[in-house]
Structures are given as structure tokens and as C-alpha cells.
Amino acid sequence: MNKKIGFTCAYTPVPLIEAAGFSPFRIFPESKAPDQAGHLLHDNLCPHVKKVLDRALADDLPELEGMVFINSCDSMRRLADAWHEAKPDDPIILLDLPSGINSLSLDFLSKEYERLAKTLFKWNNEPFSTEKIKDEIAKWNLLAASVKKIEGIMSRNYFPGIASGLQEIINTAATDSTDKALVMAQNKIEPEKPAKGGQSPVFVFGNLLFDPKVYDLFEEWNMHVTASDFCTTSRFVTQVDTKADDNIFRSMAISYMEQTPCARTMDTTKPGNIAQKIVQRAKESNAKGVIVFTLKFCDPYLARIPMIRQALQKESIPFLMLEGDCTMGSMGQQQTRIEAFTEMLGV
Amino acid sequence: MMYDHFDNAVKGITDKLNQDPEGINARKKYVLELSKLGKKLYSKDENIAWCGVTAPFDLLGSMDVTSCFVEFVGALLSSTQTAGYFFEEAEDSGFATDSCAYHRAVMGAVLKNAMPEPDFIIGTSSPCTAGLAILENFAHQYKKDFFLLNVPQNYTQDAIKYLSSQLEEMVRFVSDHTKRPLSKQKLGIALENFNTSSTLLKEIYDLTKTKPSPVDNNILKDFGTVITLLMGSQEGIDICQAFKDELNHRIKTRRHHDSKEKIRLMWIQNRIQYPFPINEMLEDLGAVIVVDELNDVTWEPMDPDNPFESIAKRMISIPFSMNASERIKHLQDLACAYRIDGAINPCH
Amino acid sequence: MIFLGIDIGSLSCDAVLIDEEKNILASSVILTGAKNIESIARAKKNVLDAAGIMEKDIRSIISTGYGRARVKEKDAAVTEITCHAKGIKHVIPETRILIDIGGQDSKVMRLDPDGNVVDFAMNDKCAAGTGRFLEAMARALEVDITELGDLDKGATSDLVLSSMCTVFAESEVISLIACGTEQKEIAKGLNRSIAARTNSLVKRVAKNIDGLTVSMSGGVARNKGVVKAISESMNLEKINTPETPDIIGALGAAIIAFEKIHG
């Protein structure tokens, strides 16, 4: 069993962790740990970050050899700060993630990814090896391709259980190993149950929705998830286009910046482009409606909701906004809204 | 409406200053300059850029661009008690009620098309993600070109190089819009002005350290952040000089001894903008805000021969935008230097 | 054939029986109380007794409201959002904006000419502006909840309650009483606060309500003061309220039961 490296953000390239001989361990905000984050962070802060910190404060984590933080948003920056207090002995690396996509930012991020790779190899006393990184990327890309195939099946027909099954695969890649996730994915490419009708096709997006049981609930509430865009679903399994650049780290930077459309990253030549991307994905997946699940206090998403709403309205695509902590605990509260939304959409 | 507001302010303050030509009146002169800036921002015949808080206003000024950060409007709406109307607009569109009030107000103004129309927008990734998101909305809603300055959090050589390259790109972006190239001479003057203003600022802050402090709770309110809008200009130097003169005058005339300073306070982050008598309440208790976190010179002098790197270093080295340990260290240093008894940290 | 709709809300449990022509045969509104299964049985018995009908004559049952899953004999459960829309379409067909303020939450729906929901907004995060909120305020004002509707008559000040959290608003009301503020002014202030909240919810589904008929359902629609304050805040001459606003959800459920059989 490899030693584990903790991380919290979808911009963390898992192949680098595995190439250095570690196992990835994404810290999901699921825990019965008591609410203690308020001792270190403001109460009006993203519940994802606070719950992850609760886990650290309550020692509700496996043994970690180090933590990788990305300063993707203010809350993530503060989490890295608080980690120093909560776990002063943990080795930590904080990567600077540019907000805009352009040649300079890609150069900068590629250096940051290289710094991460070298740090991880050093933490494991392993000689730095670009070959190992390339091998891991190849494996990761196989997983990404399998995930894409499953997503394609999801968007065409409603197969009960497929969405939660996909989430289990992705969670395995995030918290265990790409190899195991790959085996699971190859078994899932053929749906276990036949296609069914009678559900409302909905595209869901937002920050994170990681519990497979949530997707089963959605089905109970008459929803057919045609596609999803969360940092715990498609945004996490980013295909690395190795042909994008001769430098492997720049290829990674290009792939993560361009394919991982978290609201915090923008195409500066097209301000507000996230709204068009949401419309496009909803249409491509044959959805009749769109639901956003946002974490409370998540400025990057909340600030973009008005333009996303406008863009969807323009296309006459019904839109539902749900705010919470994106765990099963808060999902019950949303039942009436989701059911009413599917009743409104029809089949 | 806002143009009239600033126009009236300019006329009113000018009249008052004319009535007292010998007086120092630093705060009045400062508000006058800001009102003139406000007027320009709301007029239609200037190259206008709305920006993030940490944008290089001296560099933009040297390119004949009138620029300001959007939070200036948030503060203005708050102080004139008109923010509520814009909050509603933002909230009705799905912007969360518990988000930052500055940005909620600006977001409402953007959605209501009530912001003065810029020629282009320059976003900065620091100090916060919400500010950048609002600027993106602004550019989207008003269909304006957008330039993003990504300010790294870690102060490293790579980070400085990255930001200085972005500044060079920003100059090209601005030139494309204004159809005017950057004048090295003008930039040199702006940076010299900035350096002179910085020296004066240091002297001002040194004066405020004395015990009892010559400041009252209002004189340097929101000074450090807002003065950056003017520091590349002669007006900025004049304002800084006026503040220095006023504080020296207070010390000389021992006026500050009348303040009966019992408690010395530090204000963390920026002040409350809406009408709220906290300053008077504190004064009644003998408490004086002797230092604001953002009233400090945390940068090295600008090098006119190496302008972009100098500005990049200045932008990255603001402790408020760095990691918590750097910021805390800065606060500790201020606490010692100003010999404070306590601190106030508001939540906007 | 007879159709039954049951609406199990947090405060009241309502039942409506309709016939083949969608005529209301009987309705019942009782307090839900702590044991909602018993309330469901009682509400059902009330309408059956009142209409003189046997249970076996019921062709279809639709349940709605937050306790909709608890109705064992239901043929299907439908959300109160869809049911209120269906119910109001039956009694005020021209409705395009429907405000439903219930015991624990408030909702606003935008309807198309066929009574279908095309958008909705819901506040269920806190009790602000709901029936529970008004109950707490009536308690603070030491009046019966039924008296609250007329309590603001003759109020002239522009007082607005600054707190909308039930706990803080209750203490604000007590402070105002202690300062000698007249009951009618406080009641008006309360209504204005609820209206502001509701108006904000309306704007989320319709930025512009010009030319749209606005109606209100739910128990709070009986409170004339609140209805007036909402219409004032929306610059409307009038908000339509059905004769029996509290049974609109159950009525809609009964109509859906009818439509499930008749298509």
C-alpha cells in the first residue's frame, strides 16, 4: 500500500502523485467530525473548506505524507493557511493557479506543476523521472477516456444507477488509485440495467457533489442526470493532451486550464464564457433543464449565476439554483425543489 | 446622477477651501481630488478603465487612462445609503445575500446598467476572487474588453517575472485601446511621483506613531488604499504633503493632546462605509485608531529603469494578499510600531 | 368517480374531495400536530363524512405538502408547487404569478396560460414571513392570530421591522411595545417586512410583472394586512385571493388525481 498524499482541488494532477510513488487521497467534506473549523476560519466561509478542516482537526484522516493545496480561490488559500495551524508537522505545498488562460499563465502553471512533481518525488525520496510521469498520464488518460464513454451513454439514455456508478469510479481515482478506477470503469462501460424512460433529463453542475447516493436520490426524484460538471466529476478526470506541447508540464497546464472549467478560471477574451459553456453542455447532453448546486459563500460560482441564468433564459432552458453544503445532509432539504423542477420539465 | 454628485462635491469643497486659503485642510483637499476623479469617471470624454484594487494606477495614469477600482463605487453607494436598491437587484438575480457587501452593491449596479461605462476593464486576481468575478460580470454585461492581471500569492522570482510580463502585455492592451503608445518619459515621471508620495506616506505614518498620536479617527480613514489612485501624479504628492503638514501642525500646536487618547487601536482591513457613528463612539471612550492595516508602505522604491519588475514586486508584496503568516507578521509589526492596545476587525 | 387530494403541511393538514365535474364536494382544514398520520386519517374522515361518501368510492388519491410521502393510500405524491398551480388555475384561471405563503415556507410560481409552472422560487431556509413567523408575532403582540389581519388598520408611520429572523423579530416587536409604539404601527411594520421578502421572491421568477395577474394562496392569504402590504410593495391595485386559500394545494392534488385517470 502506497503512502498517501492529501489534496482538495480538481486542479491537482493525480498522475504526478502516483508517478512519485504515492496514492492520491482527495479529502472530501464528508465527516462526522465536530464543527471546529470556526476556531480558525470565519463562519461565513465555504462549507467544503470548513468540513475538510474539521476532518484535519479531528484527525479524521488516514496517515498523509503531505498535502497539496492549490490557491484556486480565497477559501482554498485560507484552508492552506489553517492547515499550518491544524497540522503543523505536515509537509505542504501550495501551488499558484492563474485565473486567466493565456500563454503567460500556461508557462507559469507549467512551472508550478513541475515544482509540484519535483517536490513529490523528493518527499518520497524517489529520483525524479519524466518517464514515470508520462506512464501515469497514459493510464490516467485511459481512465478519462472510459469516463467520457460512460458520460456519452448517460447523455443518450437513462440507465438507472449509471450516474452513481460513475461517481464511485471517480471517487476511487480520487481516493485510492487510477488502476482500480480503470478496472471499475471498464466493467461499467456496458450498463448493468436496461434503459428506461419516464425521467426528466437534467444537466447538473456546480462546485462538488461527490456522494454516489446523491445520484440515486436524484433518480428517485425523477431526474435523469444527462451530464454533470463538478470538480468531483468530469472536471476532475481531465484528459491530458500530451501532444499539446513538447514539455509535459506545459501539456498538463494547457489541459487543466482549458478542460477544467471551474468558474474561477476565465477565458479573458470572452468574459462570461462560462455561461455559454453551460448552455452548450446542457444542449449536447440533451437536457431539458439545468440545476446548479453551489456551496454557500462560494463567490466564484455565486457571482457568475446571474449571467448563467440570463444565458439559459435566452435559450428557454429552465434553471434551478440550489445552495447548500453539497452533502447528503443538505440534499433532503432540496427534495421539493428538485421534484417540482422535474414535474415542471416533464419527461 | 453620480456625475452631479461629484460635480456638486467639487464645487462645494472648492468654495470651502477658497474661504480658508491659508488652512491646511488635508482631508478636504483629498476628498476634492477624489471627487474630481469621480467626475472624470462619470464623464464620457476620458479613457476610462475600471479595475481590480491592486491594479497599477500610476502606470495607467501615465498612459492617460483614468482608472479606479470598482469597490470605490461600492463604498460610495454605501456612504450615500443607496446600496440597498442595488443589493436587491443583485440578490434577485441569484447573487447570495451573505456575500461581500461591496461586491453585491457593484454587482447590482452592473446589472442595473448603473455603472459608468468604461472603455475597457482590468481585473486583478488579488486581493479576492469575488472582486475578479464582479469585474468579469462587468465586462460581460457591458461587452467591454477585459485584461486580467494574475497576481501570484507566493513572492518568488518566477512570480515576479510572470507578473512583470503581464504588465508589459497590459501596456500593449491599453495602447491598442487608446491608440497611444506608452511614453517612457511619462512613466518615469509617474514612478518618480509615486516614489515621492511613498516617501511622504512613510513620514505621515511615522508621525502617526507618536504617543499620543496626532490623528483622530477620521483623518486617515481609507487612506492607504485610495491614495494609490493618485500617487503617480503631482496631485498625489500634494495631498500627501498636505497630510504631513497637517499632522506636523497638530503636533506643533499640541492639538492632539486634546484628544485625551486613552486607548490606541489598529483597524484591520478597511473601514465601515455606511453612516455609522463608530468613530465618534470610540472617541467618546478615549479610543483612537492610530493605524489602519492598509495604511502602510510595504514596497521598495520604484525603479524607473526597471518599471515593470518594480511594479510587479509592489503588487505581490502587499501582505494583505499574501498567506496568513505574512499578513499576521505584518499586523504584529504594526501593533509593535504603533504601540496599540487593541484591534478592530470588521466583516464586510 | 370521486378524487381526493391531501395536503400535509407543517401547520395544517387539508383534504379536498372532488367529483367528475371537478366540483368540490367537501374540504377540511385541521392542524397537523405532532402525529401527521393521525391528522391525515382525520382530514380524510372529515371530507368523507361531510360528503357522505365511502372510502371505496374514491378513484384516486394524490398527496402533496412536505408530508406527502407519509400518505400510505396515495396513488402518487406531487409537490405542493405543482398542486398549488393546478388548484389556482381551477379557481382563478387568469393567474400568472402565484404567491403561496404556508406555515413553514413561502413560494412564488410563474404560470403559463395553461396553469403549468414555468418557474418558481422558494424560501424554506427560515420561517421569515411565513405562518409560523406570524404566529410568533401574534404571540409577541398578545393577540390571536386571526386578529392580526386587521390589526394594522389606521397605521400611518412607515415603520419597517429590521429583523426578519423570527427570534430577532420577536424581540424587536417586544422592544417596540416597550417603547410605546402602537400595536397597529407594529403590525403594519411586520406586514411591510413580509411584503419586502415576498416581493424579492417574486422578482426571482418575474423581473417585470406588468400585465400579469397575481394571486395568493395558503393560509396567510387570509391575512388582509399582509395581502395589502404585498400588493402595495408590488405597486398592484389588487392581489386575488380565493375564498378558501388554505385548500388550494389539496384542491390541486385532487384535480391531478382526476387528470391522472382522465388524462
PDB file of C-alpha atoms in Angstrom, chain B residues 167-311:
ATOM      1  CA  LEU B 167       2.235  44.245 -17.141  1.00  0.00           C
ATOM      2  CA  GLU B 168       4.031  44.582 -20.444  1.00  0.00           C
ATOM      3  CA  GLU B 169       1.126  42.836 -22.136  1.00  0.00           C
ATOM      4  CA  MET B 170      -1.276  45.125 -20.324  1.00  0.00           C
ATOM      5  CA  VAL B 171       0.541  48.128 -21.776  1.00  0.00           C
ATOM      6  CA  ARG B 172       0.036  46.691 -25.272  1.00  0.00           C
ATOM      7  CA  PHE B 173      -3.643  46.049 -24.491  1.00  0.00           C
ATOM      8  CA  VAL B 174      -4.122  49.616 -23.248  1.00  0.00           C
ATOM      9  CA  SER B 175      -2.254  51.092 -26.224  1.00  0.00           C
ATOM     10  CA  ASP B 176      -4.473  49.132 -28.590  1.00  0.00           C
ATOM     11  CA  HIS B 177      -7.485  50.777 -26.985  1.00  0.00           C
ATOM     12  CA  THR B 178      -6.204  54.311 -26.531  1.00  0.00           C
ATOM     13  CA  LYS B 179      -4.203  54.305 -29.790  1.00  0.00           C
ATOM     14  CA  ARG B 180      -1.348  55.848 -27.848  1.00  0.00           C
ATOM     15  CA  PRO B 181       1.956  54.133 -27.098  1.00  0.00           C
ATOM     16  CA  LEU B 182       3.448  54.164 -23.658  1.00  0.00           C
ATOM     17  CA  SER B 183       5.705  57.162 -23.139  1.00  0.00           C
ATOM     18  CA  LYS B 184       8.738  56.043 -21.158  1.00  0.00           C
ATOM     19  CA  GLN B 185       9.230  59.608 -20.085  1.00  0.00           C
ATOM     20  CA  LYS B 186       5.688  59.892 -18.718  1.00  0.00           C
ATOM     21  CA  LEU B 187       6.016  56.545 -16.967  1.00  0.00           C
ATOM     22  CA  GLY B 188       9.327  57.687 -15.463  1.00  0.00           C
ATOM     23  CA  ILE B 189       7.638  60.816 -14.100  1.00  0.00           C
ATOM     24  CA  ALA B 190       4.727  58.771 -12.730  1.00  0.00           C
ATOM     25  CA  LEU B 191       7.090  56.432 -10.922  1.00  0.00           C
ATOM     26  CA  GLU B 192       9.130  59.352  -9.545  1.00  0.00           C
ATOM     27  CA  ASN B 193       5.871  60.864  -8.307  1.00  0.00           C
ATOM     28  CA  PHE B 194       4.943  57.531  -6.808  1.00  0.00           C
ATOM     29  CA  ASN B 195       8.284  57.367  -5.014  1.00  0.00           C
ATOM     30  CA  THR B 196       7.930  60.915  -3.689  1.00  0.00           C
ATOM     31  CA  SER B 197       4.403  60.116  -2.499  1.00  0.00           C
ATOM     32  CA  SER B 198       5.676  56.904  -0.886  1.00  0.00           C
ATOM     33  CA  THR B 199       8.366  58.805   0.998  1.00  0.00           C
ATOM     34  CA  LEU B 200       5.766  61.285   2.217  1.00  0.00           C
ATOM     35  CA  LEU B 201       3.459  58.427   3.197  1.00  0.00           C
ATOM     36  CA  LYS B 202       6.218  56.886   5.304  1.00  0.00           C
ATOM     37  CA  GLU B 203       6.714  60.228   7.016  1.00  0.00           C
ATOM     38  CA  ILE B 204       2.980  60.563   7.613  1.00  0.00           C
ATOM     39  CA  TYR B 205       2.813  57.104   9.143  1.00  0.00           C
ATOM     40  CA  ASP B 206       5.875  57.829  11.292  1.00  0.00           C
ATOM     41  CA  LEU B 207       4.119  60.918  12.644  1.00  0.00           C
ATOM     42  CA  THR B 208       1.030  58.898  13.500  1.00  0.00           C
ATOM     43  CA  LYS B 209       3.163  56.558  15.616  1.00  0.00           C
ATOM     44  CA  THR B 210       3.881  59.220  18.221  1.00  0.00           C
ATOM     45  CA  LYS B 211       2.171  58.931  21.560  1.00  0.00           C
ATOM     46  CA  PRO B 212      -0.363  60.497  21.806  1.00  0.00           C
ATOM     47  CA  SER B 213      -0.983  60.221  18.097  1.00  0.00           C
ATOM     48  CA  PRO B 214      -1.822  63.354  16.112  1.00  0.00           C
ATOM     49  CA  VAL B 215      -4.568  61.505  14.248  1.00  0.00           C
ATOM     50  CA  ASP B 216      -8.243  61.428  15.025  1.00  0.00           C
ATOM     51  CA  ASN B 217     -10.435  58.545  13.923  1.00  0.00           C
ATOM     52  CA  ASN B 218     -11.322  60.141  10.603  1.00  0.00           C
ATOM     53  CA  ILE B 219      -8.277  61.832   9.148  1.00  0.00           C
ATOM     54  CA  LEU B 220      -6.586  58.773   7.648  1.00  0.00           C
ATOM     55  CA  LYS B 221      -9.731  56.720   7.148  1.00  0.00           C
ATOM     56  CA  ASP B 222      -9.429  54.559   3.968  1.00  0.00           C
ATOM     57  CA  PHE B 223      -6.306  56.488   3.065  1.00  0.00           C
ATOM     58  CA  GLY B 224      -3.774  53.817   2.145  1.00  0.00           C
ATOM     59  CA  THR B 225      -5.927  52.034  -0.417  1.00  0.00           C
ATOM     60  CA  VAL B 226      -7.466  55.079  -2.059  1.00  0.00           C
ATOM     61  CA  ILE B 227      -4.351  57.254  -2.260  1.00  0.00           C
ATOM     62  CA  THR B 228      -2.849  54.697  -4.664  1.00  0.00           C
ATOM     63  CA  LEU B 229      -5.260  56.107  -7.256  1.00  0.00           C
ATOM     64  CA  LEU B 230      -3.381  59.412  -7.107  1.00  0.00           C
ATOM     65  CA  MET B 231       0.186  58.550  -6.150  1.00  0.00           C
ATOM     66  CA  GLY B 232       1.596  58.638  -9.670  1.00  0.00           C
ATOM     67  CA  SER B 233       0.523  62.262 -10.082  1.00  0.00           C
ATOM     68  CA  GLN B 234       1.557  65.645  -8.737  1.00  0.00           C
ATOM     69  CA  GLU B 235      -1.876  65.839  -7.071  1.00  0.00           C
ATOM     70  CA  GLY B 236      -0.997  62.721  -5.108  1.00  0.00           C
ATOM     71  CA  ILE B 237       2.226  64.331  -3.887  1.00  0.00           C
ATOM     72  CA  ASP B 238       0.349  67.498  -2.915  1.00  0.00           C
ATOM     73  CA  ILE B 239      -2.240  65.511  -0.969  1.00  0.00           C
ATOM     74  CA  CYS B 240       0.428  63.532   0.879  1.00  0.00           C
ATOM     75  CA  GLN B 241       2.292  66.764   1.633  1.00  0.00           C
ATOM     76  CA  ALA B 242      -0.928  68.322   2.977  1.00  0.00           C
ATOM     77  CA  PHE B 243      -1.493  65.382   5.315  1.00  0.00           C
ATOM     78  CA  LYS B 244       2.093  65.530   6.511  1.00  0.00           C
ATOM     79  CA  ASP B 245       1.778  69.275   7.109  1.00  0.00           C
ATOM     80  CA  GLU B 246      -1.483  68.844   8.958  1.00  0.00           C
ATOM     81  CA  LEU B 247      -0.095  66.177  11.274  1.00  0.00           C
ATOM     82  CA  ASN B 248       3.045  68.251  11.927  1.00  0.00           C
ATOM     83  CA  HIS B 249       0.843  71.250  12.656  1.00  0.00           C
ATOM     84  CA  ARG B 250      -1.178  69.232  15.117  1.00  0.00           C
ATOM     85  CA  ILE B 251       1.962  68.075  16.874  1.00  0.00           C
ATOM     86  CA  LYS B 252       3.394  71.583  16.929  1.00  0.00           C
ATOM     87  CA  THR B 253       0.219  73.096  18.307  1.00  0.00           C
ATOM     88  CA  ARG B 254      -0.235  70.136  20.652  1.00  0.00           C
ATOM     89  CA  ARG B 255      -3.766  69.877  19.363  1.00  0.00           C
ATOM     90  CA  HIS B 256      -3.559  66.105  19.562  1.00  0.00           C
ATOM     91  CA  HIS B 257      -3.053  66.276  23.309  1.00  0.00           C
ATOM     92  CA  ASP B 258      -6.676  67.399  23.488  1.00  0.00           C
ATOM     93  CA  SER B 259      -7.818  64.064  22.149  1.00  0.00           C
ATOM     94  CA  LYS B 260      -7.272  62.524  25.602  1.00  0.00           C
ATOM     95  CA  GLU B 261      -6.020  59.365  23.963  1.00  0.00           C
ATOM     96  CA  LYS B 262      -6.529  56.533  26.414  1.00  0.00           C
ATOM     97  CA  ILE B 263      -6.622  53.543  24.086  1.00  0.00           C
ATOM     98  CA  ARG B 264      -4.690  53.133  20.842  1.00  0.00           C
ATOM     99  CA  LEU B 265      -6.358  50.922  18.267  1.00  0.00           C
ATOM    100  CA  MET B 266      -5.493  49.266  14.997  1.00  0.00           C
ATOM    101  CA  TRP B 267      -8.170  48.893  12.325  1.00  0.00           C
ATOM    102  CA  ILE B 268      -7.775  45.667  10.368  1.00  0.00           C
ATOM    103  CA  GLN B 269      -8.926  45.662   6.711  1.00  0.00           C
ATOM    104  CA  ASN B 270     -10.894  48.676   5.508  1.00  0.00           C
ATOM    105  CA  ARG B 271     -13.298  50.922   7.360  1.00  0.00           C
ATOM    106  CA  ILE B 272     -17.085  50.830   7.548  1.00  0.00           C
ATOM    107  CA  GLN B 273     -18.504  52.878   4.688  1.00  0.00           C
ATOM    108  CA  TYR B 274     -22.144  53.350   5.619  1.00  0.00           C
ATOM    109  CA  PRO B 275     -23.085  56.134   8.031  1.00  0.00           C
ATOM    110  CA  PHE B 276     -22.396  54.640  11.423  1.00  0.00           C
ATOM    111  CA  PRO B 277     -21.021  56.672  14.305  1.00  0.00           C
ATOM    112  CA  ILE B 278     -18.333  54.233  15.394  1.00  0.00           C
ATOM    113  CA  ASN B 279     -15.567  56.838  15.189  1.00  0.00           C
ATOM    114  CA  GLU B 280     -17.438  59.194  17.487  1.00  0.00           C
ATOM    115  CA  MET B 281     -18.363  56.344  19.816  1.00  0.00           C
ATOM    116  CA  LEU B 282     -14.716  55.356  20.073  1.00  0.00           C
ATOM    117  CA  GLU B 283     -13.652  58.951  20.612  1.00  0.00           C
ATOM    118  CA  ASP B 284     -16.127  59.283  23.478  1.00  0.00           C
ATOM    119  CA  LEU B 285     -14.364  56.317  25.040  1.00  0.00           C
ATOM    120  CA  GLY B 286     -10.940  57.851  24.507  1.00  0.00           C
ATOM    121  CA  ALA B 287     -10.081  55.279  21.847  1.00  0.00           C
ATOM    122  CA  VAL B 288      -8.106  56.453  18.819  1.00  0.00           C
ATOM    123  CA  ILE B 289      -7.499  54.421  15.679  1.00  0.00           C
ATOM    124  CA  VAL B 290      -3.820  55.168  15.300  1.00  0.00           C
ATOM    125  CA  VAL B 291      -3.184  52.748  12.448  1.00  0.00           C
ATOM    126  CA  ASP B 292      -5.078  51.010   9.700  1.00  0.00           C
ATOM    127  CA  GLU B 293      -3.721  47.749   8.327  1.00  0.00           C
ATOM    128  CA  LEU B 294      -3.834  49.151   4.812  1.00  0.00           C
ATOM    129  CA  ASN B 295      -2.103  52.414   5.724  1.00  0.00           C
ATOM    130  CA  ASP B 296       1.437  51.251   5.260  1.00  0.00           C
ATOM    131  CA  VAL B 297       4.234  51.356   2.717  1.00  0.00           C
ATOM    132  CA  THR B 298       5.137  47.738   2.091  1.00  0.00           C
ATOM    133  CA  TRP B 299       7.070  48.178  -1.148  1.00  0.00           C
ATOM    134  CA  GLU B 300      10.553  49.180  -2.196  1.00  0.00           C
ATOM    135  CA  PRO B 301      11.005  52.391  -4.251  1.00  0.00           C
ATOM    136  CA  MET B 302      10.053  52.032  -7.917  1.00  0.00           C
ATOM    137  CA  ASP B 303      12.971  51.785 -10.331  1.00  0.00           C
ATOM    138  CA  PRO B 304      12.158  53.909 -13.424  1.00  0.00           C
ATOM    139  CA  ASP B 305      14.789  51.924 -15.348  1.00  0.00           C
ATOM    140  CA  ASN B 306      13.067  48.681 -14.493  1.00  0.00           C
ATOM    141  CA  PRO B 307       9.433  49.763 -14.218  1.00  0.00           C
ATOM    142  CA  PHE B 308       7.510  46.540 -14.778  1.00  0.00           C
ATOM    143  CA  GLU B 309       9.538  44.468 -12.360  1.00  0.00           C
ATOM    144  CA  SER B 310       9.257  47.214  -9.734  1.00  0.00           C
ATOM    145  CA  ILE B 311       5.504  47.424 -10.095  1.00  0.00           C
TER     146      ILE B 311
END
